Structure formats: C-alpha cells, structure tokens
CSV table of C-alpha atoms in Angstrom, one decimal:
chain,number,residue,atom,x,y,z
A,1,MET,CA,-33.7,20.1,-189.0
A,2,SER,CA,-34.3,22.3,-186.0
A,3,GLU,CA,-32.3,25.5,-185.3
A,4,ASP,CA,-30.7,23.8,-182.3
A,5,SER,CA,-29.6,20.8,-184.5
A,6,LYS,CA,-28.0,23.1,-187.0
A,7,ARG,CA,-25.9,24.7,-184.2
A,8,THR,CA,-24.5,21.4,-182.9
A,9,VAL,CA,-21.0,20.2,-183.6
A,10,ASP,CA,-20.6,16.5,-184.7
A,11,ALA,CA,-17.2,16.0,-183.1
A,12,VAL,CA,-18.5,17.2,-179.7
A,13,HIS,CA,-21.5,15.0,-180.1
A,14,THR,CA,-19.3,12.0,-180.7
A,15,ALA,CA,-17.1,12.9,-177.8
A,16,CYS,CA,-20.1,13.1,-175.5
A,17,GLU,CA,-21.4,9.7,-176.7
A,18,ILE,CA,-17.9,8.2,-176.0
A,19,LEU,CA,-17.9,9.6,-172.5
A,20,ASP,CA,-21.5,8.2,-171.9
A,21,VAL,CA,-20.2,4.7,-173.0
A,22,LEU,CA,-17.3,4.9,-170.6
A,23,GLN,CA,-19.6,6.0,-167.8
A,24,SER,CA,-22.0,3.1,-168.4
A,25,ARG,CA,-19.3,0.4,-168.9
A,26,GLY,CA,-16.6,1.7,-166.5
A,27,GLN,CA,-13.9,0.6,-168.9
A,28,ALA,CA,-13.8,-0.3,-172.6
A,29,GLY,CA,-11.5,-0.7,-175.6
A,30,VAL,CA,-11.6,1.0,-179.0
A,31,THR,CA,-13.6,-1.8,-180.6
A,32,GLU,CA,-16.3,-1.9,-177.9
A,33,ILE,CA,-16.7,1.9,-178.0
A,34,ALA,CA,-16.8,2.0,-181.8
A,35,ASP,CA,-19.5,-0.6,-181.9
A,36,GLU,CA,-21.5,1.3,-179.2
A,37,VAL,CA,-21.4,4.7,-181.0
A,38,GLY,CA,-21.7,3.2,-184.5
A,39,MET,CA,-18.5,4.5,-185.9
A,40,ALA,CA,-15.3,3.1,-187.4
A,41,LYS,CA,-12.4,2.5,-185.0
A,42,GLY,CA,-10.1,5.0,-186.6
A,43,PRO,CA,-12.2,8.1,-185.9
A,44,VAL,CA,-13.1,6.8,-182.4
A,45,HIS,CA,-9.4,6.2,-181.6
A,46,ARG,CA,-8.7,9.9,-182.6
A,47,HIS,CA,-11.4,11.1,-180.3
A,48,LEU,CA,-10.1,8.9,-177.5
A,49,THR,CA,-6.5,10.2,-178.0
A,50,THR,CA,-7.8,13.8,-177.9
A,51,LEU,CA,-9.8,13.2,-174.7
A,52,ALA,CA,-6.8,11.5,-173.1
A,53,ASP,CA,-4.5,14.4,-174.1
A,54,HIS,CA,-6.9,16.8,-172.3
A,55,GLU,CA,-6.9,14.4,-169.3
A,56,TYR,CA,-10.7,13.7,-169.4
A,57,ILE,CA,-10.1,9.9,-169.9
A,58,VAL,CA,-7.2,7.5,-169.0
A,59,ASN,CA,-5.7,4.9,-171.3
A,60,GLU,CA,-4.7,1.8,-169.3
A,61,GLY,CA,-3.1,-0.6,-171.7
A,62,GLY,CA,-5.7,0.0,-174.5
A,63,GLU,CA,-8.6,0.1,-172.1
A,64,TYR,CA,-10.1,3.5,-171.5
A,65,ARG,CA,-11.9,4.9,-168.4
A,66,LEU,CA,-13.0,8.3,-167.1
A,67,SER,CA,-10.3,10.2,-165.3
A,68,LEU,CA,-10.4,11.5,-161.7
A,69,HIS,CA,-10.7,15.0,-163.2
A,70,TYR,CA,-14.5,14.5,-162.9
A,71,LEU,CA,-14.2,14.4,-159.1
A,72,ASP,CA,-13.0,18.0,-159.0
A,73,MET,CA,-15.7,19.0,-161.5
A,74,ALA,CA,-18.4,17.3,-159.4
A,75,ASN,CA,-17.2,19.1,-156.2
A,76,GLN,CA,-17.4,22.4,-158.0
A,77,VAL,CA,-20.9,21.6,-159.3
A,78,LYS,CA,-22.0,20.8,-155.7
A,79,GLY,CA,-20.8,24.2,-154.6
A,80,MET,CA,-23.2,25.8,-157.2
A,81,ILE,CA,-26.2,24.2,-155.6
A,82,SER,CA,-28.0,26.6,-153.2
A,83,LYS,CA,-27.6,25.6,-149.6
A,84,TYR,CA,-26.0,22.2,-150.4
A,85,ASP,CA,-24.9,21.7,-146.8
A,86,ILE,CA,-28.4,22.3,-145.5
A,87,ILE,CA,-29.8,19.8,-147.9
A,88,ILE,CA,-27.3,17.2,-146.8
A,89,GLU,CA,-28.0,17.7,-143.1
A,90,GLU,CA,-31.8,17.5,-143.5
A,91,VAL,CA,-31.6,14.4,-145.8
A,92,GLN,CA,-29.3,12.7,-143.3
A,93,ASN,CA,-31.6,13.6,-140.4
A,94,LEU,CA,-34.6,12.1,-142.3
A,95,ALA,CA,-32.8,8.8,-143.0
A,96,ALA,CA,-31.6,8.5,-139.4
A,97,GLU,CA,-35.0,9.4,-137.9
A,98,MET,CA,-37.1,7.2,-140.2
A,99,GLY,CA,-34.7,4.4,-140.8
A,100,GLU,CA,-35.4,4.5,-144.5
A,101,ILE,CA,-33.8,5.9,-147.7
A,102,ALA,CA,-34.0,9.7,-147.9
A,103,GLN,CA,-33.1,11.6,-151.0
A,104,PHE,CA,-33.0,15.1,-152.6
A,105,ALA,CA,-33.2,15.7,-156.3
A,106,THR,CA,-33.6,18.6,-158.7
A,107,GLU,CA,-34.5,19.1,-162.4
A,108,GLU,CA,-31.9,19.3,-165.1
A,109,HIS,CA,-32.5,18.9,-168.9
A,110,GLY,CA,-36.0,17.4,-168.2
A,111,TRP,CA,-34.7,14.7,-165.9
A,112,VAL,CA,-35.0,14.1,-162.1
A,113,THR,CA,-31.3,14.5,-161.1
A,114,TYR,CA,-30.3,13.1,-157.7
A,115,ILE,CA,-28.2,15.4,-155.6
A,116,TYR,CA,-27.9,13.5,-152.3
A,117,LYS,CA,-28.9,10.2,-150.9
A,118,ALA,CA,-28.8,8.9,-147.3
A,119,ASP,CA,-29.6,5.3,-146.3
A,120,LYS,CA,-27.5,4.6,-143.2
A,121,GLU,CA,-30.2,2.7,-141.3
A,122,SER,CA,-32.1,1.2,-144.3
A,123,ASP,CA,-31.9,-2.5,-145.2
A,124,VAL,CA,-33.1,-1.6,-148.8
A,125,GLN,CA,-30.8,-0.7,-151.7
A,126,THR,CA,-31.7,1.3,-154.8
A,127,SER,CA,-29.7,2.2,-157.9
A,128,SER,CA,-30.1,5.9,-157.3
A,129,SER,CA,-27.0,7.9,-156.5
A,130,PRO,CA,-25.8,11.5,-156.8
A,131,GLY,CA,-25.8,12.6,-160.4
A,132,LYS,CA,-28.0,9.7,-161.6
A,133,ARG,CA,-31.0,10.7,-163.7
A,134,GLU,CA,-34.5,9.3,-163.7
A,135,TYR,CA,-37.8,10.0,-165.4
A,136,PHE,CA,-40.3,12.5,-163.8
A,137,HIS,CA,-43.5,10.6,-164.3
A,138,SER,CA,-42.5,7.4,-162.5
A,139,THR,CA,-40.9,8.9,-159.4
A,140,ALA,CA,-42.4,10.6,-156.3
A,141,LEU,CA,-39.6,13.2,-156.5
A,142,GLY,CA,-40.4,13.9,-160.1
A,143,LYS,CA,-44.1,14.1,-159.6
A,144,ALA,CA,-43.7,16.4,-156.6
A,145,MET,CA,-41.7,18.8,-158.7
A,146,LEU,CA,-44.1,18.6,-161.7
A,147,SER,CA,-46.9,19.5,-159.3
A,148,ARG,CA,-45.4,23.0,-159.0
A,149,MET,CA,-44.7,23.5,-162.7
A,150,SER,CA,-47.0,24.9,-165.3
A,151,ASP,CA,-48.9,22.5,-167.6
A,152,ASP,CA,-46.8,23.7,-170.6
A,153,ARG,CA,-43.6,22.9,-168.8
A,154,VAL,CA,-44.8,19.5,-167.8
A,155,GLU,CA,-45.8,18.7,-171.4
A,156,ARG,CA,-42.4,19.8,-172.7
A,157,ILE,CA,-40.7,17.4,-170.3
A,158,LEU,CA,-43.0,14.5,-171.3
A,159,ASP,CA,-42.6,15.3,-175.0
A,160,LYS,CA,-38.9,15.3,-174.7
A,161,HIS,CA,-38.4,12.0,-172.7
A,162,GLY,CA,-41.7,10.1,-173.1
A,163,MET,CA,-43.5,8.1,-170.4
A,164,PRO,CA,-42.1,4.5,-170.5
A,165,ALA,CA,-43.5,1.9,-168.2
A,166,LYS,CA,-41.0,1.2,-165.5
A,167,THR,CA,-43.4,-1.3,-163.8
A,168,GLU,CA,-47.0,-2.4,-164.3
A,169,TYR,CA,-48.1,0.5,-162.0
A,170,THR,CA,-46.4,3.3,-163.9
A,171,PHE,CA,-48.6,6.1,-165.4
A,172,THR,CA,-48.0,6.0,-169.1
A,173,THR,CA,-50.4,8.6,-170.5
A,174,PRO,CA,-50.5,12.4,-169.9
A,175,ASP,CA,-54.1,12.2,-168.8
A,176,GLU,CA,-53.3,9.8,-166.0
A,177,LEU,CA,-50.4,11.8,-164.8
A,178,PHE,CA,-52.2,15.2,-164.9
A,179,GLU,CA,-55.0,13.7,-162.8
A,180,ASN,CA,-52.4,12.5,-160.3
A,181,LEU,CA,-50.7,15.9,-160.2
A,182,GLU,CA,-54.0,17.5,-159.3
A,183,THR,CA,-54.2,15.1,-156.3
A,184,ILE,CA,-50.6,15.9,-155.3
A,185,ARG,CA,-51.4,19.7,-155.4
A,186,GLN,CA,-54.3,19.2,-153.1
A,187,GLN,CA,-52.6,16.9,-150.5
A,188,GLY,CA,-49.2,18.6,-150.7
A,189,TYR,CA,-47.1,15.4,-151.4
A,190,ALA,CA,-46.5,12.9,-154.1
A,191,LEU,CA,-46.5,9.1,-153.8
A,192,ASP,CA,-44.7,6.5,-155.9
A,193,ASN,CA,-46.7,3.3,-155.4
A,194,GLU,CA,-44.3,0.8,-156.9
A,195,GLU,CA,-44.3,2.9,-160.1
A,196,ASN,CA,-40.5,3.0,-160.5
A,197,ILE,CA,-39.4,-0.1,-158.7
A,198,GLU,CA,-41.6,-3.0,-157.7
A,199,GLY,CA,-41.8,-3.5,-154.0
A,200,LEU,CA,-40.7,0.0,-153.2
A,201,ARG,CA,-42.9,2.9,-152.2
A,202,CYS,CA,-41.9,6.5,-151.8
A,203,ILE,CA,-43.3,9.8,-150.6
A,204,ALA,CA,-41.9,13.2,-151.7
A,205,MET,CA,-42.5,16.9,-151.2
A,206,PRO,CA,-41.5,19.8,-153.5
A,207,VAL,CA,-39.0,22.4,-152.2
A,208,THR,CA,-39.3,26.0,-153.4
A,209,GLY,CA,-36.7,28.7,-153.5
A,210,ALA,CA,-36.6,32.4,-152.8
A,211,ASP,CA,-38.5,33.1,-156.0
A,212,SER,CA,-41.2,30.7,-155.1
A,213,GLU,CA,-40.1,28.5,-158.0
A,214,VAL,CA,-39.6,24.8,-157.4
A,215,PHE,CA,-35.9,24.0,-157.1
A,216,GLY,CA,-36.1,20.4,-156.0
A,217,ALA,CA,-37.9,17.8,-153.9
A,218,VAL,CA,-37.1,15.6,-150.9
A,219,SER,CA,-38.3,12.0,-150.4
A,220,ILE,CA,-38.4,9.0,-148.1
A,221,SER,CA,-38.4,5.5,-149.7
A,222,GLY,CA,-38.9,2.0,-148.3
A,223,PRO,CA,-40.4,-1.4,-148.9
A,224,THR,CA,-44.2,-1.5,-149.3
A,225,SER,CA,-44.4,-3.6,-146.1
A,226,ARG,CA,-43.2,-0.6,-144.0
A,227,MET,CA,-44.5,2.3,-146.2
A,228,THR,CA,-48.1,1.8,-145.2
A,229,ASP,CA,-50.8,4.5,-145.7
A,230,GLU,CA,-51.1,4.8,-141.9
A,231,ARG,CA,-47.3,5.4,-141.5
A,232,ILE,CA,-47.3,7.9,-144.4
A,233,ASP,CA,-50.1,9.9,-143.0
A,234,GLU,CA,-49.1,9.8,-139.3
A,235,GLU,CA,-45.3,9.9,-139.4
A,236,LEU,CA,-43.6,10.3,-142.8
A,237,LYS,CA,-45.6,13.3,-144.0
A,238,GLU,CA,-44.9,15.4,-141.0
A,239,ALA,CA,-41.2,14.5,-141.2
A,240,LEU,CA,-41.0,15.7,-144.7
A,241,VAL,CA,-42.9,18.9,-143.8
A,242,ARG,CA,-40.2,19.7,-141.2
A,243,ALA,CA,-37.4,19.0,-143.7
A,244,THR,CA,-38.8,21.1,-146.5
A,245,ASN,CA,-39.5,24.0,-144.1
A,246,VAL,CA,-35.9,24.1,-143.0
A,247,MET,CA,-34.6,23.9,-146.6
A,248,GLU,CA,-37.0,26.7,-147.8
A,249,ILE,CA,-36.4,29.0,-144.8
A,250,ASN,CA,-32.6,28.8,-145.3
A,251,THR,CA,-32.9,29.3,-149.0
A,252,LYS,CA,-35.3,32.3,-148.8
A,253,PHE,CA,-34.0,34.2,-145.7
A,254,ALA,CA,-30.4,33.1,-145.0
C-alpha cells in the first residue's frame, strides 16, 4: 500500500464515488447507487442522507441528484483561472472567424480538462463541455500540452491513466506518442487526426504562462472534409497563433 493510500479516508472515498454516479446518471435511487459503488444499501443511504444534509445533493421522492450548490462552486473555480475573460473572448473569436468548434483546456490530475467551448457557427457537435475530462494522448489539446512538458512528467501521466484506443487511429504506445511529440515541438502545433473521434480532426497549440510553463492549450475542431491539410496550413494555424499570442501577452504582462 502506498503512503498516499494510507492517508485516504474510506468514507470520503465512498462519498466521491456516489457523487460521480450522480454526475454520470443525472438522477438515481439508493439501489442503483449501491449497485454502482458495490456497497450495501444501508451504508449508501447514510452517505446520501449526510450529503443531502450538507446540501450537496437533493432527495426528490427517493431519487437523488446533485444540488445547485455546484453552480456556485463552479463559478468560484472559474475565477481562479488566470485571465478567464481573455480566454473566453479569444475562443469565441476563433469559433466565429473559422466557423468551427474552438476550445480551451488545461491539465488537472493528469487529464485534459475543458475550460471553455464555443461552437456558435459549427454544424458539428462533440461531447466536450466545460469541466469534462479527456485523455492526453488522443487529443490535439492534450498532445499540445504534453509537447511542452518534460519526458518524466509525460510518462507519469501515461502511467497513471494509460493509453486506451479511442479510435483505430489513436496512438497506443509511448514510443508512437513521443515520436509525435517531437514533430509537434518542431512544427509548433498538434493534430488529432481522428484519434479521439472518428470523422473529426483538430489542431491545437500550447499556451504558456508568465513562468514559461504550459498552463493550457487552445484548439479548432471540425469534420475531416473541412479540416484539410491546406486549410490547416494556410488559415487555421495562423488563427491559433494570433489567439495564443493574445492569451500569453495578457497573462505575462497584464
């Protein structure tokens, strides 16, 4: 058992699992939740009652859901993100200018964590949304950030979460990924060539903060029919350069 494991609290672990179930299901009863977390209904019911007493969940006739308290928490977290308003403005500008999905993400706990998404003009829908997490190795956003990290940090992320195949095009071995990261470092941007979602292509660039450490990445996504090599090279790449420059200048010198 690791030192970190020895310091964990079982009751808190169970509460977190219950909250994860409610987030994925939207609403669930005691029996469903107990089956999902692998516990008896009695202990699960006590956890649910405690969470409801603290107003983190709501009991609606025996069906439980997350409370609106998380909206306030989410807004507070947004305020902790450096230059959040600038990020929103630049992502919105990218989406409007390119007519595609534009997104910004950062790293948290070894996951690509989406911060903002704009798709006003796009006719394509993706499952990403603010707060949603995704693997590093299968996304352009993730690979763009990895390209600015040390090999040791990249390996720790891969060891923690693995490299599952999201599509037939996903890199599933460290050697493949590290070779791709070297290409990304040389060209200055990352590509997701249907590696995360079939039929969808994405270009992303890393964004660094005042300490020159990567604090996120910005991307443009669209169907393969529109995301051609020619368009990436002649149009999308330059648009991302402008957006990242604005974000970095405001972060470093504002």
